[in-house]
mmCIF file of N, CA and C in Angstrom:
data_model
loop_
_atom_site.group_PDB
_atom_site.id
_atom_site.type_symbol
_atom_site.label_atom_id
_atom_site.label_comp_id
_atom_site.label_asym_id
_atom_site.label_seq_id
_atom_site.Cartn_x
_atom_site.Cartn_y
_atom_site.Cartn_z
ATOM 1 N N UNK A 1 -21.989 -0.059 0.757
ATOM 2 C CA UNK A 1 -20.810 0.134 1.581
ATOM 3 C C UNK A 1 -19.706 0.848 0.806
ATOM 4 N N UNK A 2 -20.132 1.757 0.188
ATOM 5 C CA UNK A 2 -19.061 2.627 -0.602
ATOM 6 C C UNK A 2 -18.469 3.145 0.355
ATOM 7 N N UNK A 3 -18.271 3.513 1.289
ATOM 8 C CA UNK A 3 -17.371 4.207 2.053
ATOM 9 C C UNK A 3 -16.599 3.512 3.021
ATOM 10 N N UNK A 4 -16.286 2.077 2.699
ATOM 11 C CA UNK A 4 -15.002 1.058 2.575
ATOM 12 C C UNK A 4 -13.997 1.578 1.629
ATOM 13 N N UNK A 5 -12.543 2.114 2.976
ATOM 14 C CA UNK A 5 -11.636 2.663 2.145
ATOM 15 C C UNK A 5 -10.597 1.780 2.012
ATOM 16 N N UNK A 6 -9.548 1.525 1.544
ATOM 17 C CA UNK A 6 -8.571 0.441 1.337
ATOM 18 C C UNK A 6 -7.006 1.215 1.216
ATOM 19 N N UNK A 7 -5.889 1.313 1.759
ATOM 20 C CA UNK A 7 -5.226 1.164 1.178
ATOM 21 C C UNK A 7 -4.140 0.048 0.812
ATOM 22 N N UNK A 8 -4.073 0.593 -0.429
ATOM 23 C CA UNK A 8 -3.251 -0.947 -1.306
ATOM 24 C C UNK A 8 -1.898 -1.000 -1.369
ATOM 25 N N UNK A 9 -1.516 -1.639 -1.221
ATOM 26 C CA UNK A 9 0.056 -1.594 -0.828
ATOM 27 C C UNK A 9 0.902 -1.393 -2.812
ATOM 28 N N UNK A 10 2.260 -1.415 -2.711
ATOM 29 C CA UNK A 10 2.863 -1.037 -4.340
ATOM 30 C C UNK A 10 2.305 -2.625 -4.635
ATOM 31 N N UNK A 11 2.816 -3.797 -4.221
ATOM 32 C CA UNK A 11 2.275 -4.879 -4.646
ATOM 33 C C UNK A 11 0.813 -5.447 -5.329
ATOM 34 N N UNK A 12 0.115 -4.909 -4.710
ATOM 35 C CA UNK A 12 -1.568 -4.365 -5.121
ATOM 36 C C UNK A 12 -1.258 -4.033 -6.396
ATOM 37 N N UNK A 13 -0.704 -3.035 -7.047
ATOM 38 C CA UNK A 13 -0.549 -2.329 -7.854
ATOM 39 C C UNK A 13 -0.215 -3.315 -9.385
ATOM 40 N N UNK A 14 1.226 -3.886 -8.756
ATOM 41 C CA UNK A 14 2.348 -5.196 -9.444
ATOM 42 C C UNK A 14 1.573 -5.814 -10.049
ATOM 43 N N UNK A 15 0.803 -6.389 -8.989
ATOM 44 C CA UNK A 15 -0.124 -7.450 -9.549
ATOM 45 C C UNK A 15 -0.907 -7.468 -10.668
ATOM 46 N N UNK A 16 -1.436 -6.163 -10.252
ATOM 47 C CA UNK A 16 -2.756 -5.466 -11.537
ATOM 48 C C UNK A 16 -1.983 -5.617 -13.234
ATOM 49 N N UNK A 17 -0.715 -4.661 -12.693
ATOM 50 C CA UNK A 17 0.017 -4.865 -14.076
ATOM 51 C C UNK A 17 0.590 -6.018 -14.513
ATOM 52 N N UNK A 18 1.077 -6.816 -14.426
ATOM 53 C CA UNK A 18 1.106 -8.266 -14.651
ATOM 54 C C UNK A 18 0.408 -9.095 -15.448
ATOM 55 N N UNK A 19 -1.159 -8.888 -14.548
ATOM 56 C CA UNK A 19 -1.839 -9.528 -14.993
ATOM 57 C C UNK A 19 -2.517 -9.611 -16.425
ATOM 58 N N UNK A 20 -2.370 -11.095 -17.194
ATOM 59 C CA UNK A 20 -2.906 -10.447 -18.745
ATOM 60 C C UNK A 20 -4.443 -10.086 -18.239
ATOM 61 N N UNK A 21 -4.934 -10.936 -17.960
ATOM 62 C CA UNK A 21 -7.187 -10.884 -17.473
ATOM 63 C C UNK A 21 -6.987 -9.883 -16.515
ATOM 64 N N UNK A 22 -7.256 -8.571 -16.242
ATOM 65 C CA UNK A 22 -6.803 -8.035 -15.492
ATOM 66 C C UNK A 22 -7.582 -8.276 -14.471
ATOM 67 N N UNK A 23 -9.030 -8.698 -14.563
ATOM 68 C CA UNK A 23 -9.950 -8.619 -13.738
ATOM 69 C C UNK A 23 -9.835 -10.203 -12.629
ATOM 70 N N UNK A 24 -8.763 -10.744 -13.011
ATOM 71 C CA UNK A 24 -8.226 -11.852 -11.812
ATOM 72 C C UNK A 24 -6.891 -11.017 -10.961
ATOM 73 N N UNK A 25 -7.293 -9.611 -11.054
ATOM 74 C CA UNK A 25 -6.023 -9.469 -10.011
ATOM 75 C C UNK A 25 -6.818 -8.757 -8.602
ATOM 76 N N UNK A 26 -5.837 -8.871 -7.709
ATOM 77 C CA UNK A 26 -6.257 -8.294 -6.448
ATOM 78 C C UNK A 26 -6.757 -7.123 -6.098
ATOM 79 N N UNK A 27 -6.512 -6.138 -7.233
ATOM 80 C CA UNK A 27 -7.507 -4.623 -6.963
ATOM 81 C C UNK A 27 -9.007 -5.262 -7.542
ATOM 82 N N UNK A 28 -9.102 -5.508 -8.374
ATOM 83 C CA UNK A 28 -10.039 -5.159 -9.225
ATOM 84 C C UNK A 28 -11.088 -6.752 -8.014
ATOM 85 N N UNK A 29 -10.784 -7.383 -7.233
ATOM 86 C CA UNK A 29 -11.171 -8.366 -6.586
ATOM 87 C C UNK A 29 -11.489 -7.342 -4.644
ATOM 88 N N UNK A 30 -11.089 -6.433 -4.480
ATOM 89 C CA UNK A 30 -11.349 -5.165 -3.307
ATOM 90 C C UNK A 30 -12.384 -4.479 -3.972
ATOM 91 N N UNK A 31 -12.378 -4.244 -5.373
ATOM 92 C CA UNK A 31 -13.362 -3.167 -5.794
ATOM 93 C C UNK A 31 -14.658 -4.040 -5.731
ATOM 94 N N UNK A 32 -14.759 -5.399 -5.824
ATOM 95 C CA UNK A 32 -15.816 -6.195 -6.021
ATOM 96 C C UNK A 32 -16.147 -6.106 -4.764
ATOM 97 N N UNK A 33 -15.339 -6.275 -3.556
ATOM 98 C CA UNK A 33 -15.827 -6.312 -2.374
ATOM 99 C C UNK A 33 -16.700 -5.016 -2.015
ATOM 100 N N UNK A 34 -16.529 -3.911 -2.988
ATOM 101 C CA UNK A 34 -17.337 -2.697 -2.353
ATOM 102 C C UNK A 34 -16.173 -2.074 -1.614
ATOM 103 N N UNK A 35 -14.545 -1.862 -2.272
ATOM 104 C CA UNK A 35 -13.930 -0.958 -1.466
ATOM 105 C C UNK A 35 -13.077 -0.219 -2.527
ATOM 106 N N UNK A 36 -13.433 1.266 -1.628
ATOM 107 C CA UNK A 36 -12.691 2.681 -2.739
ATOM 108 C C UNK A 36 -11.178 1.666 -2.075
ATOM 109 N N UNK A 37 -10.178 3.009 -2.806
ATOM 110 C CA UNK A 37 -9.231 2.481 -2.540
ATOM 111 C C UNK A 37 -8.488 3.813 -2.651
ATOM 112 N N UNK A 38 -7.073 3.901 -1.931
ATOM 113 C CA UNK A 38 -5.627 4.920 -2.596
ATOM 114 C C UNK A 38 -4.321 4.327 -2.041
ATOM 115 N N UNK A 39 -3.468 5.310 -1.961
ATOM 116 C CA UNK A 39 -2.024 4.805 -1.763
ATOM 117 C C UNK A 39 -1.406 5.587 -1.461
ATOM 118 N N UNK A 40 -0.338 5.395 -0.744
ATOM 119 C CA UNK A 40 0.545 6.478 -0.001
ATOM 120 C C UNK A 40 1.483 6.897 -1.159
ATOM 121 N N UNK A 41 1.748 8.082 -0.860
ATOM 122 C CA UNK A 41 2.990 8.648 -1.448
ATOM 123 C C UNK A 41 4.083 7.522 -1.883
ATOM 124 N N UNK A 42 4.447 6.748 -0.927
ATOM 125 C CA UNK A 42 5.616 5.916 -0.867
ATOM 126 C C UNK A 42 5.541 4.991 -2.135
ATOM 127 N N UNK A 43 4.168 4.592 -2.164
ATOM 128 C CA UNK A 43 3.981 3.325 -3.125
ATOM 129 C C UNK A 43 3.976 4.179 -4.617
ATOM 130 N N UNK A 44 3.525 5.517 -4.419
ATOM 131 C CA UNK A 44 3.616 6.553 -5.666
ATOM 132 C C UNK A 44 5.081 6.509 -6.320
ATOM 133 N N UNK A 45 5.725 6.763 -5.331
ATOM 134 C CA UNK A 45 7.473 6.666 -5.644
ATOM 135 C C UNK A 45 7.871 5.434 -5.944
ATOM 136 N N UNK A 46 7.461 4.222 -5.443
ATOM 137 C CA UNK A 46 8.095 2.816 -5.546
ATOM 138 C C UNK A 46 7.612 2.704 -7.093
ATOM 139 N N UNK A 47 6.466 2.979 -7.824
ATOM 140 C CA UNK A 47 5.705 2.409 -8.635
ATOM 141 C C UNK A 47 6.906 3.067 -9.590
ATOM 142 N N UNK A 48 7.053 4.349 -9.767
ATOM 143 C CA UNK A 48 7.347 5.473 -10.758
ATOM 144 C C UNK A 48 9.243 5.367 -10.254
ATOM 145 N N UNK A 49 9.771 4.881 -9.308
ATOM 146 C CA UNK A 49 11.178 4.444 -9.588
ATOM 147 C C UNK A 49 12.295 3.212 -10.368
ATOM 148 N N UNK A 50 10.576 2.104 -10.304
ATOM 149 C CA UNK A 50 10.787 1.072 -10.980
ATOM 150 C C UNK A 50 10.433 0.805 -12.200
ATOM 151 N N UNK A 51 9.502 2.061 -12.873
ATOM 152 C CA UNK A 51 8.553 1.543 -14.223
ATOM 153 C C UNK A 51 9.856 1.709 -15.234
ATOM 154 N N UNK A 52 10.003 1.057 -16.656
ATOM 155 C CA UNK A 52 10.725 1.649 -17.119
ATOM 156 C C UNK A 52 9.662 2.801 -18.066
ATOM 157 N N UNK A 53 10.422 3.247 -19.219
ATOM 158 C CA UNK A 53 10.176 4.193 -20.032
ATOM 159 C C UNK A 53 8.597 3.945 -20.670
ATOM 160 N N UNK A 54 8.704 2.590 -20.858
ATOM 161 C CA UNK A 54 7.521 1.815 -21.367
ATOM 162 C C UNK A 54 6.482 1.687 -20.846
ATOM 163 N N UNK A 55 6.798 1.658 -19.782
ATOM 164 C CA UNK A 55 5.639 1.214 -18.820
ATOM 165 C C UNK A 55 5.090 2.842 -18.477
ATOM 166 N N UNK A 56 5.700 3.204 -18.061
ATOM 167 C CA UNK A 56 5.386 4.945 -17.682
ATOM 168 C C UNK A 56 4.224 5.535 -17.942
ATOM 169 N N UNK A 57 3.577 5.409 -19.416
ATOM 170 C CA UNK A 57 2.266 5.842 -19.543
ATOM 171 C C UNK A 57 0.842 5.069 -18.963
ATOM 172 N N UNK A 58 1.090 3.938 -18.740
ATOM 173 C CA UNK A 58 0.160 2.427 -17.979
ATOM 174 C C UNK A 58 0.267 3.140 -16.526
ATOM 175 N N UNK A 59 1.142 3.473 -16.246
ATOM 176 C CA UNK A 59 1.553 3.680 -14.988
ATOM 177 C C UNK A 59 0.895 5.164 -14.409
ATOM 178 N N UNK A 60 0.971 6.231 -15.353
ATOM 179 C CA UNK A 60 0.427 8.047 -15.429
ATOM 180 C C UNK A 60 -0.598 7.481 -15.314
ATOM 181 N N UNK A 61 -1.612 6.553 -16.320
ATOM 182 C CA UNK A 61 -3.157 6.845 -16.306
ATOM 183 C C UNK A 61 -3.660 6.225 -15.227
ATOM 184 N N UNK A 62 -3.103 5.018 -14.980
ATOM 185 C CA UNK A 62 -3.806 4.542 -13.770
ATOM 186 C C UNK A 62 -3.492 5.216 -12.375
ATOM 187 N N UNK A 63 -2.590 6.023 -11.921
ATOM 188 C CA UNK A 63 -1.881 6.802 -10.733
ATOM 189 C C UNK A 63 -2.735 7.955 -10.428
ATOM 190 N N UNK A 64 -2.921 8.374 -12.015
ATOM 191 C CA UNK A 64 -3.723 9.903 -11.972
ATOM 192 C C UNK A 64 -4.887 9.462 -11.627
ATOM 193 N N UNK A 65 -5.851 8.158 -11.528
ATOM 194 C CA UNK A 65 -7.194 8.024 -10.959
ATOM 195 C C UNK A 65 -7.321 7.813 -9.450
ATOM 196 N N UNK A 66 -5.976 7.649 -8.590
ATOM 197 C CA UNK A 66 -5.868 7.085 -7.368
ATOM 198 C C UNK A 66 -5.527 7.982 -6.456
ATOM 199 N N UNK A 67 -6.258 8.194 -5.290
ATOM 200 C CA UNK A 67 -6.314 9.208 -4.577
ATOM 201 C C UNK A 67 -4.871 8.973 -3.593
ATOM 202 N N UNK A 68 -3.847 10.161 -3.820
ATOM 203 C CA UNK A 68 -2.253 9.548 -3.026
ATOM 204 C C UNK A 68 -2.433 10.595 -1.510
ATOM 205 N N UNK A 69 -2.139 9.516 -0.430
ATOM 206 C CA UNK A 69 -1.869 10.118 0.510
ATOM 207 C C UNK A 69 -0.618 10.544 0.988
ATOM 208 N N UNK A 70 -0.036 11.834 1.462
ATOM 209 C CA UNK A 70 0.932 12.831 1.730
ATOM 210 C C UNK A 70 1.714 11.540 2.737
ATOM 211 N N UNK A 71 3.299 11.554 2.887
ATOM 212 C CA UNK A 71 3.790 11.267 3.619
ATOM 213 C C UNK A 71 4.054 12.776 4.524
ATOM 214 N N UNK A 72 3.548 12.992 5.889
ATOM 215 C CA UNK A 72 3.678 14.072 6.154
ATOM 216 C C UNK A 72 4.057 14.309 7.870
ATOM 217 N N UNK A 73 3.616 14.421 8.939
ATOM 218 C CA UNK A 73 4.167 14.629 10.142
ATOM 219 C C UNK A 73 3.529 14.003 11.024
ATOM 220 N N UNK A 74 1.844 13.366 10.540
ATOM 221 C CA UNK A 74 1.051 12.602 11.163
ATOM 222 C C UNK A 74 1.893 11.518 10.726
ATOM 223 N N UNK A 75 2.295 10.816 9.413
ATOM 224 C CA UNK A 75 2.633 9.256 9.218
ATOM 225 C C UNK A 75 4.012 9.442 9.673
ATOM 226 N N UNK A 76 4.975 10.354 9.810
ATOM 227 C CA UNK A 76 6.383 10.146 10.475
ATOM 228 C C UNK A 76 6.132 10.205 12.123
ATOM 229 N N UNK A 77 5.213 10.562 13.109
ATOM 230 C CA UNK A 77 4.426 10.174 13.934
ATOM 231 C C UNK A 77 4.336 8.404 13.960
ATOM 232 N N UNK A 78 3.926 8.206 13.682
ATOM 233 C CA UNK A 78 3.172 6.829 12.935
ATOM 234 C C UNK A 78 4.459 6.183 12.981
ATOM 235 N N UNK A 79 5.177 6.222 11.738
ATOM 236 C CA UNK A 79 5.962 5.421 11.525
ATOM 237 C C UNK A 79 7.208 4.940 12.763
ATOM 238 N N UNK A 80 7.527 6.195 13.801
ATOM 239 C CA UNK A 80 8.306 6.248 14.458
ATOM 240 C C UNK A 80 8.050 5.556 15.785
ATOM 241 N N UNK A 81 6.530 5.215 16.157
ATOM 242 C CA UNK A 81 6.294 3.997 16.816
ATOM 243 C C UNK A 81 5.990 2.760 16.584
ATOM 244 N N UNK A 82 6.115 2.805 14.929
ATOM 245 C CA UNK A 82 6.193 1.316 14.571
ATOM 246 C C UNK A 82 7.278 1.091 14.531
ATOM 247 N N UNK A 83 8.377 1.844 14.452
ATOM 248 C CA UNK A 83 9.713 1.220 14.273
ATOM 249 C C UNK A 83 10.306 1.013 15.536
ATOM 250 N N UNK A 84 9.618 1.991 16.594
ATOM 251 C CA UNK A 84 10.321 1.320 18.025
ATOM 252 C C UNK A 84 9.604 0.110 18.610
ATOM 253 N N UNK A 85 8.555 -0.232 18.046
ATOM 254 C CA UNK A 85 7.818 -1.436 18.359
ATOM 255 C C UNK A 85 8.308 -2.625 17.650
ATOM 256 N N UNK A 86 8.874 -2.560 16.673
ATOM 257 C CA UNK A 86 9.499 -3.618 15.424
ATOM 258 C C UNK A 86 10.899 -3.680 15.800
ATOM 259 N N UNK A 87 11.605 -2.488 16.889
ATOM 260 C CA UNK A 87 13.038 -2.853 17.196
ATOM 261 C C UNK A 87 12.898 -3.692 18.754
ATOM 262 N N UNK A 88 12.275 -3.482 19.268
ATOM 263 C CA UNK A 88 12.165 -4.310 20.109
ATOM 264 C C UNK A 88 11.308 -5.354 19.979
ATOM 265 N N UNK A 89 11.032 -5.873 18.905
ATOM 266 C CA UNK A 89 10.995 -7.271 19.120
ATOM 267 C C UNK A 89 11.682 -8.073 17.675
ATOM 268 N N UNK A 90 12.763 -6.949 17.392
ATOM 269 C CA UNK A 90 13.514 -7.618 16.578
ATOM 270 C C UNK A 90 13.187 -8.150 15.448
ATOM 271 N N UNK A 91 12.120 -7.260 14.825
ATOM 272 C CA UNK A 91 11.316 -7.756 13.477
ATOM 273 C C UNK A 91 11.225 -6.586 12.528
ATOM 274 N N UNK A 92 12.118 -5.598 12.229
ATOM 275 C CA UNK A 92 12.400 -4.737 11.486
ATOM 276 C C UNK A 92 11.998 -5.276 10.223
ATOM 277 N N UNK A 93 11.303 -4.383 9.575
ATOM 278 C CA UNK A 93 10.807 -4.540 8.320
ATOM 279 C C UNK A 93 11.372 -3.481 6.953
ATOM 280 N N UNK A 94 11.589 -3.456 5.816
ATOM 281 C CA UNK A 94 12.179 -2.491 5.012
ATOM 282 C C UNK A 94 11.129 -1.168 5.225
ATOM 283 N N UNK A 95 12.090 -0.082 5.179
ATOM 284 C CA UNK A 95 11.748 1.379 5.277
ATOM 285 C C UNK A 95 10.459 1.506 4.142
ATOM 286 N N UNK A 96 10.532 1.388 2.974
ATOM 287 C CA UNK A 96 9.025 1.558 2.476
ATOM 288 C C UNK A 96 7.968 0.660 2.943
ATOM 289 N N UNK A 97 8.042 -0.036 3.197
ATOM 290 C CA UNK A 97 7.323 -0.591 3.420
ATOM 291 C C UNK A 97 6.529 -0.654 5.349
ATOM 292 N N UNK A 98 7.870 0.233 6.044
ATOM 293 C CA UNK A 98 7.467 0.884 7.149
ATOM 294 C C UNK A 98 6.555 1.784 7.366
ATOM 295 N N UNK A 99 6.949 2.721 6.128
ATOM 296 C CA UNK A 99 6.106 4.201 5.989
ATOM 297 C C UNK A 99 4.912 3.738 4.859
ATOM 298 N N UNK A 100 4.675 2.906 4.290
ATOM 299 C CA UNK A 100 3.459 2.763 4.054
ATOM 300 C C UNK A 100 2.533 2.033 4.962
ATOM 301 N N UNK A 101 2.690 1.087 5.501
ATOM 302 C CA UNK A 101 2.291 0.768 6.534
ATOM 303 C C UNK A 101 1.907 2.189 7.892
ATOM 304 N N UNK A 102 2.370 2.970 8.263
ATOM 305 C CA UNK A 102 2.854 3.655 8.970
ATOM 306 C C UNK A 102 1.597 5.233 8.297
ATOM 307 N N UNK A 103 1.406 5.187 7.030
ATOM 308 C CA UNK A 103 0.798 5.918 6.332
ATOM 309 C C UNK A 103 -1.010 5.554 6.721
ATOM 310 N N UNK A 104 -1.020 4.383 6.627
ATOM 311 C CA UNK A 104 -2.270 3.479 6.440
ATOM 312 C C UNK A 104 -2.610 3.452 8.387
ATOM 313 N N UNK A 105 -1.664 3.662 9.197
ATOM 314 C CA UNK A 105 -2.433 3.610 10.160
ATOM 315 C C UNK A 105 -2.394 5.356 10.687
ATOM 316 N N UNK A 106 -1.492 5.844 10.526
ATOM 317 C CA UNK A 106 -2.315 7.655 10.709
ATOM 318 C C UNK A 106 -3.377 7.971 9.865
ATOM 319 N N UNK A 107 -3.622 7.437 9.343
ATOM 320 C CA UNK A 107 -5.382 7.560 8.956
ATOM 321 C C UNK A 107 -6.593 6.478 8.912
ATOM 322 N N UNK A 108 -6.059 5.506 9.738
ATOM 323 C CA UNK A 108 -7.424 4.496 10.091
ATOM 324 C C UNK A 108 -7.206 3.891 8.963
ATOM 325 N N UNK A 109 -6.658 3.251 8.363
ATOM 326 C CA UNK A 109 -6.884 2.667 6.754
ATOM 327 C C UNK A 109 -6.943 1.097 6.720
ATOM 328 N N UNK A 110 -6.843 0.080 6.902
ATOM 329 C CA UNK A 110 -6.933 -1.306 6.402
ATOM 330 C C UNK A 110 -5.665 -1.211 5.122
ATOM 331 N N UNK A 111 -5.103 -1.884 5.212
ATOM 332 C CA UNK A 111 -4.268 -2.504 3.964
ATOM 333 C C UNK A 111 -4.440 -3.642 3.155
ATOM 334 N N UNK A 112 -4.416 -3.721 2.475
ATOM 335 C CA UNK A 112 -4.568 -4.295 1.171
ATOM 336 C C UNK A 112 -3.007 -5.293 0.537
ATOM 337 N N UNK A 113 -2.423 -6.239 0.963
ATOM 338 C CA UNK A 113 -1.231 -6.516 0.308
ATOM 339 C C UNK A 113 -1.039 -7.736 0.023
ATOM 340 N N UNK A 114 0.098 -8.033 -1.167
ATOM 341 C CA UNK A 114 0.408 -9.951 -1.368
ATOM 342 C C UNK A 114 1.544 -9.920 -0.391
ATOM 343 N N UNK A 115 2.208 -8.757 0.491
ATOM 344 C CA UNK A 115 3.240 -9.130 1.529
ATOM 345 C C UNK A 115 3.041 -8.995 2.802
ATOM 346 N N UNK A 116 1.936 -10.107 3.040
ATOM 347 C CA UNK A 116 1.561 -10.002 4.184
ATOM 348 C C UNK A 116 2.753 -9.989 5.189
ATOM 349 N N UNK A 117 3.977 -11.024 4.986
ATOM 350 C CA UNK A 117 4.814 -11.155 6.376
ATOM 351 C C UNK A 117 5.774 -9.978 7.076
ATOM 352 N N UNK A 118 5.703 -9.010 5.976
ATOM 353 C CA UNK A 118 5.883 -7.753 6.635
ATOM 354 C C UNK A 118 4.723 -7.121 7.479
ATOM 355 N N UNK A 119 3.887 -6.440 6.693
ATOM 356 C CA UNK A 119 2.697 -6.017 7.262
ATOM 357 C C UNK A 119 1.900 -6.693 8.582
ATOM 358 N N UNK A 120 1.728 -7.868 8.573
ATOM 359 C CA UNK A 120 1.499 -8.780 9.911
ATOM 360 C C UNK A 120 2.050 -8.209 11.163
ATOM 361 N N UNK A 121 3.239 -7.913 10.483
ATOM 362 C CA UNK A 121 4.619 -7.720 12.452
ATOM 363 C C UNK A 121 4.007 -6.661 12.807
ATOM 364 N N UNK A 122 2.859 -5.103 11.861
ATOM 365 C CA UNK A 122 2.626 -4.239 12.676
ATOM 366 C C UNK A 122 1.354 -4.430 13.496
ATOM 367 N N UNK A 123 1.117 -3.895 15.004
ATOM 368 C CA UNK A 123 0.757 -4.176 15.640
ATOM 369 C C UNK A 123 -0.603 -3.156 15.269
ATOM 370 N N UNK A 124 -1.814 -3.619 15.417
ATOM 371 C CA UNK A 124 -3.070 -2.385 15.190
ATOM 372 C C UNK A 124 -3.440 -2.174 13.891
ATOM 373 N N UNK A 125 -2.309 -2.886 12.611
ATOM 374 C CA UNK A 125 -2.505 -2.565 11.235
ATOM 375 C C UNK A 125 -3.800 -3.635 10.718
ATOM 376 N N UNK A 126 -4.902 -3.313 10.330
ATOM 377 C CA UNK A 126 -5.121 -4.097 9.476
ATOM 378 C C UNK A 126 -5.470 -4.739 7.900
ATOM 379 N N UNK A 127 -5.191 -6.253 7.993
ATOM 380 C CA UNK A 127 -5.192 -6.567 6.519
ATOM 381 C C UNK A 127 -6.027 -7.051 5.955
ATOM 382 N N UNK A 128 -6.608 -6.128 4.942
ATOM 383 C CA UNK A 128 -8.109 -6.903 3.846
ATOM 384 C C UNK A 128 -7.350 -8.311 3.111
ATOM 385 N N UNK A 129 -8.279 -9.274 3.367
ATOM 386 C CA UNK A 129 -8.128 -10.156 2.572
ATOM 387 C C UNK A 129 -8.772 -9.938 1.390
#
């Protein structure tokens, strides 16, 4: 079942780095399941706005192996009926985390995240345990 695609939310990511055993974190526990994986643009930017100086090279090698998807006119599509679906029922969720979400369903994707109670409110999204 290699062609189980995943995308992983920035948290996915957090986790990995964190972890001292790396192999108890939540990517490396999707890859066991038999799933590729990438990440939106957004989580590209979240990762690389927060690393500091230090972290930066941990951050290049593992980024440069991960296939990043374009925030582009299909996911602002996307995103712009999740947000009128999330304003009417009054469950607005933060903007990155809109457009990654929002990323993951203009291309059929499953998500991957430790924040589920955002991700949950979208309607059609779904989440790999």
């Amino acid at each position: 079942m290699a062609d189980k695609i995943v995308m992983v939310d920035t948290s996915i990511l957090i986790d990995l780095f964190r972890k001292t055993d790396k192999t108890n974190s939540r990517l490396v526990a999707l890859v066991r399941q038999d799933y590729r994986y990438c990440i939106s643009a957004i989580t590209e930017y979240e990762i690389y706005s927060g690393a500091t100086n230090a972290q930066h090279d941990f951050w290049q090698n593992l980024l440069s192996k991960i296939p990043v998807i374009p925030f582009d006119q299909k996911v602002v599509k996307a995103a712009i009926e999740i947000n009128i679906d999330l304003k009417k029922k009054r469950k607005l969720i933060d903007i990155a985390d809109l457009f990654i979400a929002a990323t993951a369903k203009a291309h059929n994707y499953p998500i991957a995240t430790l924040n589920r109670k955002h991700f949950e409110r979208i309607e059609g999204l779904t989440i790999v345990e």
